PDB file of C-alpha atoms in Angstrom:
ATOM      1  CA  UNK A   1       2.415  14.816 -14.604  1.00 96.00           C
ATOM      2  CA  UNK A   2      -0.973  15.599 -13.412  1.00 97.00           C
ATOM      3  CA  UNK A   3      -2.053  13.074 -10.454  1.00 98.00           C
ATOM      4  CA  UNK A   4      -5.660  13.545 -11.128  1.00 98.00           C
ATOM      5  CA  UNK A   5      -7.110  10.224 -12.835  1.00 98.00           C
ATOM      6  CA  UNK A   6      -3.965   8.411 -11.971  1.00 98.00           C
ATOM      7  CA  UNK A   7      -3.400   4.959 -10.531  1.00 98.00           C
ATOM      8  CA  UNK A   8      -0.721   5.290  -7.772  1.00 98.00           C
ATOM      9  CA  UNK A   9       1.137   3.022  -5.664  1.00 98.00           C
ATOM     10  CA  UNK A  10       3.178   4.369  -2.455  1.00 98.00           C
ATOM     11  CA  UNK A  11       5.206   1.717  -0.641  1.00 98.00           C
ATOM     12  CA  UNK A  12       6.028   2.651   3.102  1.00 97.00           C
ATOM     13  CA  UNK A  13       2.559   4.457   2.596  1.00 98.00           C
ATOM     14  CA  UNK A  14       1.060   3.520   6.165  1.00 97.00           C
ATOM     15  CA  UNK A  15       3.358   6.075   8.220  1.00 96.00           C
ATOM     16  CA  UNK A  16       5.198   9.449   7.785  1.00 95.00           C
ATOM     17  CA  UNK A  17       5.747  10.772   4.404  1.00 96.00           C
ATOM     18  CA  UNK A  18       4.217   7.857   2.622  1.00 97.00           C
ATOM     19  CA  UNK A  19       0.901   8.513   4.659  1.00 98.00           C
ATOM     20  CA  UNK A  20       0.987  12.321   3.373  1.00 98.00           C
ATOM     21  CA  UNK A  21       1.707  11.180  -0.283  1.00 98.00           C
ATOM     22  CA  UNK A  22      -1.352   8.828  -0.133  1.00 98.00           C
ATOM     23  CA  UNK A  23      -3.527  11.592   1.119  1.00 98.00           C
ATOM     24  CA  UNK A  24      -2.609  14.447  -1.088  1.00 98.00           C
ATOM     25  CA  UNK A  25      -2.669  12.367  -4.200  1.00 98.00           C
ATOM     26  CA  UNK A  26      -6.115  11.268  -3.204  1.00 98.00           C
ATOM     27  CA  UNK A  27      -7.135  14.991  -2.495  1.00 98.00           C
ATOM     28  CA  UNK A  28      -5.742  15.707  -6.128  1.00 98.00           C
ATOM     29  CA  UNK A  29      -8.266  13.108  -7.490  1.00 98.00           C
ATOM     30  CA  UNK A  30      -6.026  10.179  -8.255  1.00 98.00           C
ATOM     31  CA  UNK A  31      -8.182   7.505  -9.725  1.00 98.00           C
ATOM     32  CA  UNK A  32      -6.828   4.812  -7.072  1.00 98.00           C
ATOM     33  CA  UNK A  33      -4.215   5.244  -4.487  1.00 98.00           C
ATOM     34  CA  UNK A  34      -2.639   1.876  -3.411  1.00 98.00           C
ATOM     35  CA  UNK A  35      -1.039   1.729  -0.044  1.00 98.00           C
ATOM     36  CA  UNK A  36       1.898  -0.934   0.481  1.00 98.00           C
ATOM     37  CA  UNK A  37       3.555  -1.314   3.575  1.00 98.00           C
ATOM     38  CA  UNK A  38       5.152  -3.841   5.836  1.00 97.00           C
ATOM     39  CA  UNK A  39       2.398  -2.933   8.581  1.00 97.00           C
ATOM     40  CA  UNK A  40      -0.458  -4.311   6.529  1.00 97.00           C
ATOM     41  CA  UNK A  41      -2.962  -3.447   9.326  1.00 98.00           C
ATOM     42  CA  UNK A  42      -2.013   0.234   9.285  1.00 98.00           C
ATOM     43  CA  UNK A  43      -1.855   0.289   5.447  1.00 98.00           C
ATOM     44  CA  UNK A  44      -5.478  -0.937   5.349  1.00 98.00           C
ATOM     45  CA  UNK A  45      -6.353   1.833   7.882  1.00 98.00           C
ATOM     46  CA  UNK A  46      -4.780   4.707   5.920  1.00 98.00           C
ATOM     47  CA  UNK A  47      -6.215   3.124   2.528  1.00 98.00           C
ATOM     48  CA  UNK A  48      -9.800   2.984   3.984  1.00 98.00           C
ATOM     49  CA  UNK A  49      -9.799   6.747   5.105  1.00 98.00           C
ATOM     50  CA  UNK A  50      -9.031   7.674   1.559  1.00 98.00           C
ATOM     51  CA  UNK A  51     -11.048   5.287  -0.315  1.00 98.00           C
ATOM     52  CA  UNK A  52      -7.960   3.332  -1.484  1.00 98.00           C
ATOM     53  CA  UNK A  53      -6.509  -0.014  -1.517  1.00 98.00           C
ATOM     54  CA  UNK A  54      -3.529  -1.795   0.522  1.00 98.00           C
ATOM     55  CA  UNK A  55      -1.229  -4.737   0.259  1.00 98.00           C
ATOM     56  CA  UNK A  56       0.972  -5.855   3.154  1.00 98.00           C
ATOM     57  CA  UNK A  57       4.466  -5.708   1.417  1.00 98.00           C
ATOM     58  CA  UNK A  58       8.097  -6.216   2.487  1.00 98.00           C
ATOM     59  CA  UNK A  59       9.777  -3.824  -0.298  1.00 98.00           C
ATOM     60  CA  UNK A  60      13.260  -5.667   0.187  1.00 97.00           C
ATOM     61  CA  UNK A  61      11.537  -8.784  -1.407  1.00 98.00           C
ATOM     62  CA  UNK A  62      11.154  -8.750  -5.097  1.00 98.00           C
ATOM     63  CA  UNK A  63       8.188 -11.172  -4.818  1.00 98.00           C
ATOM     64  CA  UNK A  64       6.231  -8.882  -2.724  1.00 98.00           C
ATOM     65  CA  UNK A  65       6.778  -5.773  -5.195  1.00 98.00           C
ATOM     66  CA  UNK A  66       5.856  -7.984  -8.022  1.00 98.00           C
ATOM     67  CA  UNK A  67       2.790  -9.213  -6.318  1.00 98.00           C
ATOM     68  CA  UNK A  68       1.754  -5.618  -5.519  1.00 98.00           C
ATOM     69  CA  UNK A  69       2.106  -4.459  -9.289  1.00 98.00           C
ATOM     70  CA  UNK A  70       0.204  -7.484 -10.571  1.00 98.00           C
ATOM     71  CA  UNK A  71      -2.671  -7.143  -8.429  1.00 98.00           C
ATOM     72  CA  UNK A  72      -2.896  -3.494  -8.330  1.00 98.00           C
ATOM     73  CA  UNK A  73      -2.889  -3.677 -12.387  1.00 98.00           C
ATOM     74  CA  UNK A  74      -5.172  -6.777 -12.276  1.00 98.00           C
ATOM     75  CA  UNK A  75      -7.846  -4.762 -10.021  1.00 98.00           C
ATOM     76  CA  UNK A  76      -7.481  -0.967 -10.813  1.00 98.00           C
ATOM     77  CA  UNK A  77      -5.627  -0.997 -14.139  1.00 98.00           C
ATOM     78  CA  UNK A  78      -1.985   0.438 -15.528  1.00 98.00           C
ATOM     79  CA  UNK A  79       0.102   1.951 -12.627  1.00 98.00           C
ATOM     80  CA  UNK A  80       0.720   5.686 -13.727  1.00 98.00           C
ATOM     81  CA  UNK A  81       3.028   6.739 -10.717  1.00 98.00           C
ATOM     82  CA  UNK A  82       4.958   4.361  -8.639  1.00 99.00           C
ATOM     83  CA  UNK A  83       6.204   5.995  -5.352  1.00 98.00           C
ATOM     84  CA  UNK A  84       9.252   3.659  -3.869  1.00 98.00           C
ATOM     85  CA  UNK A  85       8.990   5.599  -0.549  1.00 98.00           C
ATOM     86  CA  UNK A  86       9.696   2.875   2.258  1.00 97.00           C
ATOM     87  CA  UNK A  87      13.039   3.444   4.100  1.00 95.00           C
ATOM     88  CA  UNK A  88      14.576   2.371   7.457  1.00 93.00           C
ATOM     89  CA  UNK A  89      16.966   4.264   9.722  1.00 84.00           C
ATOM     90  CA  UNK A  90      19.017   1.465  11.108  1.00 68.00           C
ATOM     91  CA  UNK A  91      22.662   1.099  11.548  1.00 67.00           C
ATOM     92  CA  UNK A  92      22.948   4.514  13.465  1.00 74.00           C
ATOM     93  CA  UNK A  93      25.706   4.636  15.961  1.00 76.00           C
ATOM     94  CA  UNK A  94      27.160   8.241  16.470  1.00 74.00           C
ATOM     95  CA  UNK A  95      30.227   6.438  19.101  1.00 74.00           C
ATOM     96  CA  UNK A  96      31.013   4.055  15.988  1.00 76.00           C
ATOM     97  CA  UNK A  97      34.871   3.112  15.996  1.00 81.00           C
ATOM     98  CA  UNK A  98      34.717   1.716  12.407  1.00 88.00           C
ATOM     99  CA  UNK A  99      32.698   2.964   9.479  1.00 87.00           C
ATOM    100  CA  UNK A 100      32.527  -0.875   8.269  1.00 90.00           C
ATOM    101  CA  UNK A 101      30.533  -1.817  11.422  1.00 85.00           C
ATOM    102  CA  UNK A 102      30.679  -5.178  13.138  1.00 82.00           C
ATOM    103  CA  UNK A 103      28.021  -7.065  11.140  1.00 87.00           C
ATOM    104  CA  UNK A 104      26.551  -7.332   7.674  1.00 91.00           C
ATOM    105  CA  UNK A 105      22.975  -7.425   8.732  1.00 90.00           C
ATOM    106  CA  UNK A 106      22.262  -3.383   8.767  1.00 89.00           C
ATOM    107  CA  UNK A 107      24.142  -3.122   5.418  1.00 93.00           C
ATOM    108  CA  UNK A 108      22.035  -6.039   4.188  1.00 95.00           C
ATOM    109  CA  UNK A 109      18.913  -4.627   5.304  1.00 95.00           C
ATOM    110  CA  UNK A 110      19.488  -1.057   4.171  1.00 95.00           C
ATOM    111  CA  UNK A 111      20.591  -2.360   0.894  1.00 97.00           C
ATOM    112  CA  UNK A 112      17.331  -4.357   0.205  1.00 98.00           C
ATOM    113  CA  UNK A 113      15.163  -1.516   1.233  1.00 97.00           C
ATOM    114  CA  UNK A 114      17.153   1.624   0.018  1.00 98.00           C
ATOM    115  CA  UNK A 115      18.326   0.201  -3.424  1.00 98.00           C
ATOM    116  CA  UNK A 116      16.887  -3.065  -4.337  1.00 98.00           C
ATOM    117  CA  UNK A 117      13.540  -1.737  -3.834  1.00 98.00           C
ATOM    118  CA  UNK A 118      13.888   0.779  -6.308  1.00 98.00           C
ATOM    119  CA  UNK A 119      15.339  -1.897  -8.834  1.00 98.00           C
ATOM    120  CA  UNK A 120      12.629  -4.308  -8.385  1.00 98.00           C
ATOM    121  CA  UNK A 121      10.163  -1.809  -8.937  1.00 98.00           C
ATOM    122  CA  UNK A 122      11.840  -0.798 -12.184  1.00 98.00           C
ATOM    123  CA  UNK A 123      12.494  -4.291 -13.416  1.00 98.00           C
ATOM    124  CA  UNK A 124       8.911  -5.165 -13.259  1.00 98.00           C
ATOM    125  CA  UNK A 125       7.392  -1.944 -14.226  1.00 98.00           C
ATOM    126  CA  UNK A 126       9.565  -0.561 -17.260  1.00 98.00           C
ATOM    127  CA  UNK A 127       8.561  -3.285 -19.712  1.00 98.00           C
ATOM    128  CA  UNK A 128       4.750  -2.316 -19.021  1.00 98.00           C
ATOM    129  CA  UNK A 129       5.239   1.332 -19.060  1.00 98.00           C
ATOM    130  CA  UNK A 130       7.251   1.337 -22.203  1.00 98.00           C
ATOM    131  CA  UNK A 131       4.480  -0.890 -24.008  1.00 98.00           C
ATOM    132  CA  UNK A 132       1.970   1.721 -22.942  1.00 97.00           C
ATOM    133  CA  UNK A 133       3.940   4.913 -23.616  1.00 98.00           C
ATOM    134  CA  UNK A 134       5.163   5.925 -20.547  1.00 98.00           C
ATOM    135  CA  UNK A 135       4.947   6.286 -16.758  1.00 98.00           C
ATOM    136  CA  UNK A 136       6.521   7.951 -13.648  1.00 98.00           C
ATOM    137  CA  UNK A 137       8.445   6.950 -10.892  1.00 98.00           C
ATOM    138  CA  UNK A 138       8.962   8.897  -7.593  1.00 98.00           C
ATOM    139  CA  UNK A 139      11.809   7.560  -5.114  1.00 98.00           C
ATOM    140  CA  UNK A 140      12.103   8.880  -1.810  1.00 98.00           C
ATOM    141  CA  UNK A 141      15.652   9.023  -0.943  1.00 97.00           C
ATOM    142  CA  UNK A 142      17.068  11.632   1.543  1.00 96.00           C
ATOM    143  CA  UNK A 143      19.486  14.862   1.317  1.00 96.00           C
ATOM    144  CA  UNK A 144      22.046  11.946   2.941  1.00 95.00           C
ATOM    145  CA  UNK A 145      21.929  10.360  -0.859  1.00 97.00           C
ATOM    146  CA  UNK A 146      23.453  13.966  -2.052  1.00 97.00           C
ATOM    147  CA  UNK A 147      25.509  14.768   0.925  1.00 96.00           C
ATOM    148  CA  UNK A 148      26.268  12.191   3.451  1.00 94.00           C
ATOM    149  CA  UNK A 149      24.958  10.947   7.027  1.00 88.00           C
ATOM    150  CA  UNK A 150      27.157  11.339  10.019  1.00 86.00           C
ATOM    151  CA  UNK A 151      26.512   8.314  12.318  1.00 83.00           C
ATOM    152  CA  UNK A 152      25.715   5.708   9.653  1.00 88.00           C
ATOM    153  CA  UNK A 153      27.615   4.321   6.689  1.00 92.00           C
ATOM    154  CA  UNK A 154      25.139   2.004   5.636  1.00 93.00           C
ATOM    155  CA  UNK A 155      22.305   4.735   5.565  1.00 93.00           C
ATOM    156  CA  UNK A 156      24.663   7.149   3.647  1.00 94.00           C
ATOM    157  CA  UNK A 157      26.152   4.386   1.274  1.00 96.00           C
ATOM    158  CA  UNK A 158      22.772   3.042   0.313  1.00 97.00           C
ATOM    159  CA  UNK A 159      21.091   6.432  -0.146  1.00 97.00           C
ATOM    160  CA  UNK A 160      23.928   7.633  -2.317  1.00 98.00           C
ATOM    161  CA  UNK A 161      23.389   4.245  -4.557  1.00 98.00           C
ATOM    162  CA  UNK A 162      19.673   5.129  -4.566  1.00 98.00           C
ATOM    163  CA  UNK A 163      20.327   8.377  -6.223  1.00 98.00           C
ATOM    164  CA  UNK A 164      22.924   6.646  -8.828  1.00 98.00           C
ATOM    165  CA  UNK A 165      19.975   4.215  -9.764  1.00 98.00           C
ATOM    166  CA  UNK A 166      17.676   7.059 -10.197  1.00 98.00           C
ATOM    167  CA  UNK A 167      19.859   8.772 -12.437  1.00 98.00           C
ATOM    168  CA  UNK A 168      20.440   5.761 -14.577  1.00 98.00           C
ATOM    169  CA  UNK A 169      16.828   4.969 -14.667  1.00 98.00           C
ATOM    170  CA  UNK A 170      15.857   8.769 -15.899  1.00 98.00           C
ATOM    171  CA  UNK A 171      18.753   8.633 -18.446  1.00 98.00           C
ATOM    172  CA  UNK A 172      17.852   5.091 -19.722  1.00 98.00           C
ATOM    173  CA  UNK A 173      14.162   5.586 -20.235  1.00 98.00           C
ATOM    174  CA  UNK A 174      13.524   9.343 -20.991  1.00 98.00           C
ATOM    175  CA  UNK A 175      13.201   8.442 -24.845  1.00 98.00           C
ATOM    176  CA  UNK A 176      10.462   5.996 -23.542  1.00 98.00           C
ATOM    177  CA  UNK A 177       8.418   8.757 -21.862  1.00 98.00           C
ATOM    178  CA  UNK A 178       9.119   7.491 -18.454  1.00 98.00           C
ATOM    179  CA  UNK A 179       9.950  10.424 -15.821  1.00 98.00           C
ATOM    180  CA  UNK A 180      11.816  10.027 -12.614  1.00 98.00           C
ATOM    181  CA  UNK A 181      11.838  12.172  -9.613  1.00 98.00           C
ATOM    182  CA  UNK A 182      13.890  11.910  -6.266  1.00 98.00           C
ATOM    183  CA  UNK A 183      12.495  13.319  -3.171  1.00 98.00           C
ATOM    184  CA  UNK A 184      15.496  14.082  -0.903  1.00 97.00           C
ATOM    185  CA  UNK A 185      14.640  16.063   2.330  1.00 96.00           C
ATOM    186  CA  UNK A 186      16.781  16.598   5.410  1.00 93.00           C
ATOM    187  CA  UNK A 187      14.741  16.183   8.865  1.00 89.00           C
ATOM    188  CA  UNK A 188      11.433  15.311   8.581  1.00 89.00           C
ATOM    189  CA  UNK A 189       8.883  14.760  11.691  1.00 87.00           C
ATOM    190  CA  UNK A 190       8.493  10.938  11.427  1.00 69.00           C
ATOM    191  CA  UNK A 191       8.772   8.032  13.629  1.00 61.00           C
ATOM    192  CA  UNK A 192      12.082   7.183  11.879  1.00 59.00           C
ATOM    193  CA  UNK A 193      13.627  10.519  12.999  1.00 48.00           C
ATOM    194  CA  UNK A 194      12.293  10.277  16.384  1.00 52.00           C
ATOM    195  CA  UNK A 195      14.068   6.987  16.799  1.00 48.00           C
ATOM    196  CA  UNK A 196      17.546   8.428  15.621  1.00 53.00           C
ATOM    197  CA  UNK A 197      20.233  10.413  17.679  1.00 53.00           C
ATOM    198  CA  UNK A 198      19.703  14.022  17.095  1.00 58.00           C
ATOM    199  CA  UNK A 199      22.114  14.947  14.268  1.00 53.00           C
ATOM    200  CA  UNK A 200      22.771  17.561  11.579  1.00 54.00           C
ATOM    201  CA  UNK A 201      19.876  16.403   9.322  1.00 52.00           C
ATOM    202  CA  UNK A 202      17.756  18.420  11.549  1.00 54.00           C
ATOM    203  CA  UNK A 203      19.794  21.792  11.528  1.00 65.00           C
ATOM    204  CA  UNK A 204      17.763  23.329   8.896  1.00 71.00           C
ATOM    205  CA  UNK A 205      14.443  22.542  10.632  1.00 78.00           C
ATOM    206  CA  UNK A 206      12.351  19.653  10.551  1.00 84.00           C
ATOM    207  CA  UNK A 207       9.255  19.767   7.994  1.00 95.00           C
ATOM    208  CA  UNK A 208       6.121  17.755   8.356  1.00 95.00           C
ATOM    209  CA  UNK A 209       5.249  15.111   6.264  1.00 95.00           C
ATOM    210  CA  UNK A 210       2.635  16.975   4.722  1.00 97.00           C
ATOM    211  CA  UNK A 211       4.890  19.887   3.683  1.00 97.00           C
ATOM    212  CA  UNK A 212       7.435  17.216   2.116  1.00 97.00           C
ATOM    213  CA  UNK A 213       4.473  15.751   0.327  1.00 97.00           C
ATOM    214  CA  UNK A 214       3.276  18.981  -1.179  1.00 98.00           C
ATOM    215  CA  UNK A 215       6.797  19.452  -2.470  1.00 97.00           C
ATOM    216  CA  UNK A 216       6.789  16.006  -4.073  1.00 98.00           C
ATOM    217  CA  UNK A 217       3.399  16.742  -5.611  1.00 98.00           C
ATOM    218  CA  UNK A 218       4.821  20.298  -7.075  1.00 98.00           C
ATOM    219  CA  UNK A 219       7.886  18.614  -8.383  1.00 98.00           C
ATOM    220  CA  UNK A 220       5.822  15.729 -10.126  1.00 98.00           C
ATOM    221  CA  UNK A 221       3.508  18.337 -11.708  1.00 98.00           C
ATOM    222  CA  UNK A 222       6.688  20.047 -13.050  1.00 98.00           C
ATOM    223  CA  UNK A 223       8.442  16.663 -13.739  1.00 98.00           C
ATOM    224  CA  UNK A 224      11.680  17.847 -11.951  1.00 98.00           C
ATOM    225  CA  UNK A 225      14.449  15.234 -11.272  1.00 98.00           C
ATOM    226  CA  UNK A 226      15.567  16.561  -7.883  1.00 98.00           C
ATOM    227  CA  UNK A 227      12.879  17.672  -5.582  1.00 98.00           C
ATOM    228  CA  UNK A 228      14.338  19.315  -2.353  1.00 98.00           C
ATOM    229  CA  UNK A 229      12.050  20.025   0.387  1.00 97.00           C
ATOM    230  CA  UNK A 230      14.666  21.786   2.143  1.00 96.00           C
ATOM    231  CA  UNK A 231      16.080  24.182  -0.360  1.00 95.00           C
ATOM    232  CA  UNK A 232      19.543  24.949   1.464  1.00 95.00           C
ATOM    233  CA  UNK A 233      20.653  21.464   0.027  1.00 97.00           C
ATOM    234  CA  UNK A 234      21.603  22.850  -3.292  1.00 97.00           C
ATOM    235  CA  UNK A 235      23.971  25.167  -1.548  1.00 96.00           C
ATOM    236  CA  UNK A 236      25.476  22.458   0.429  1.00 95.00           C
ATOM    237  CA  UNK A 237      25.904  20.428  -2.816  1.00 96.00           C
ATOM    238  CA  UNK A 238      27.684  23.330  -4.385  1.00 97.00           C
ATOM    239  CA  UNK A 239      30.037  23.712  -1.471  1.00 96.00           C
ATOM    240  CA  UNK A 240      30.725  19.937  -1.357  1.00 96.00           C
ATOM    241  CA  UNK A 241      31.800  19.942  -4.985  1.00 97.00           C
ATOM    242  CA  UNK A 242      33.749  23.287  -5.026  1.00 97.00           C
ATOM    243  CA  UNK A 243      36.068  21.864  -2.309  1.00 97.00           C
ATOM    244  CA  UNK A 244      35.619  18.522  -1.271  1.00 96.00           C
ATOM    245  CA  UNK A 245      38.433  18.229   0.904  1.00 97.00           C
ATOM    246  CA  UNK A 246      37.040  21.324   3.007  1.00 96.00           C
ATOM    247  CA  UNK A 247      33.716  19.593   2.842  1.00 95.00           C
ATOM    248  CA  UNK A 248      35.215  16.514   4.409  1.00 94.00           C
ATOM    249  CA  UNK A 249      36.870  18.522   7.061  1.00 96.00           C
ATOM    250  CA  UNK A 250      33.806  20.203   7.768  1.00 93.00           C
ATOM    251  CA  UNK A 251      31.575  16.883   8.228  1.00 91.00           C
ATOM    252  CA  UNK A 252      34.508  15.327  10.280  1.00 91.00           C
ATOM    253  CA  UNK A 253      33.990  18.196  12.763  1.00 91.00           C
ATOM    254  CA  UNK A 254      30.239  17.556  12.863  1.00 88.00           C
ATOM    255  CA  UNK A 255      30.968  13.898  13.684  1.00 86.00           C
ATOM    256  CA  UNK A 256      33.242  14.647  16.461  1.00 87.00           C
ATOM    257  CA  UNK A 257      30.690  17.041  17.930  1.00 85.00           C
ATOM    258  CA  UNK A 258      27.985  14.425  17.669  1.00 80.00           C
ATOM    259  CA  UNK A 259      30.251  11.992  19.233  1.00 81.00           C
ATOM    260  CA  UNK A 260      30.896  14.472  22.166  1.00 80.00           C
ATOM    261  CA  UNK A 261      27.274  15.100  22.779  1.00 77.00           C
ATOM    262  CA  UNK A 262      26.406  11.475  22.447  1.00 73.00           C
ATOM    263  CA  UNK A 263      28.575  10.797  25.283  1.00 69.00           C
ATOM    264  CA  UNK A 264      26.991  13.140  27.538  1.00 55.00           C
TER     265      UNK A 264
END
């Protein structure tokens, strides 16, 4: 899909990858880029810089996502591309003694933002896209959804669930000309990454948000389901499925090393 002339919504668009997506879509000639973010003032700043529009939005709330969809389509026309990009890094604890954690809160918040936000967007856009002959979803997930994330069971689990939902979304609606891409980088130089303990997500080097956005644009242009800004991830996926037990053992060694480093 070519972005030129399209109406695009980007959640989590006020910073990092989301901001870079907004900026590159604007440069590519999108008819309107809508920046949706929990930080409403920052979203407006980004939108003003590109001639876009903005909404304050908590993607974990279905009513907020529906409001963004309704207001965007009322003001600017049908949404062609919905980028469900918002994410959080909560629940990271390299020294955790129990993968189940001690509280439901990080699980509930991660589930709301990393999974249900994608579900809500699809729930309210699929009927509209079907009626008008197609549309596009770009869901920012993470290489953690394909591999894992040592130090945060909640992050890893919800990102895996996000991949599963995107697969089903793509399968269920391919016949309706609705396309889906998942963006799965490793380390990216964002505020979220800076707030996390150093870990294997950065072992292949951190990309800039702009580099990730460029990969996303190219993937959307090709209508590729799996977009990997770090191409090494495909080899890790193959090694994982080739010998799952060996892969688990290797990840356990990384976990042990991270624990030792964090104690120091």
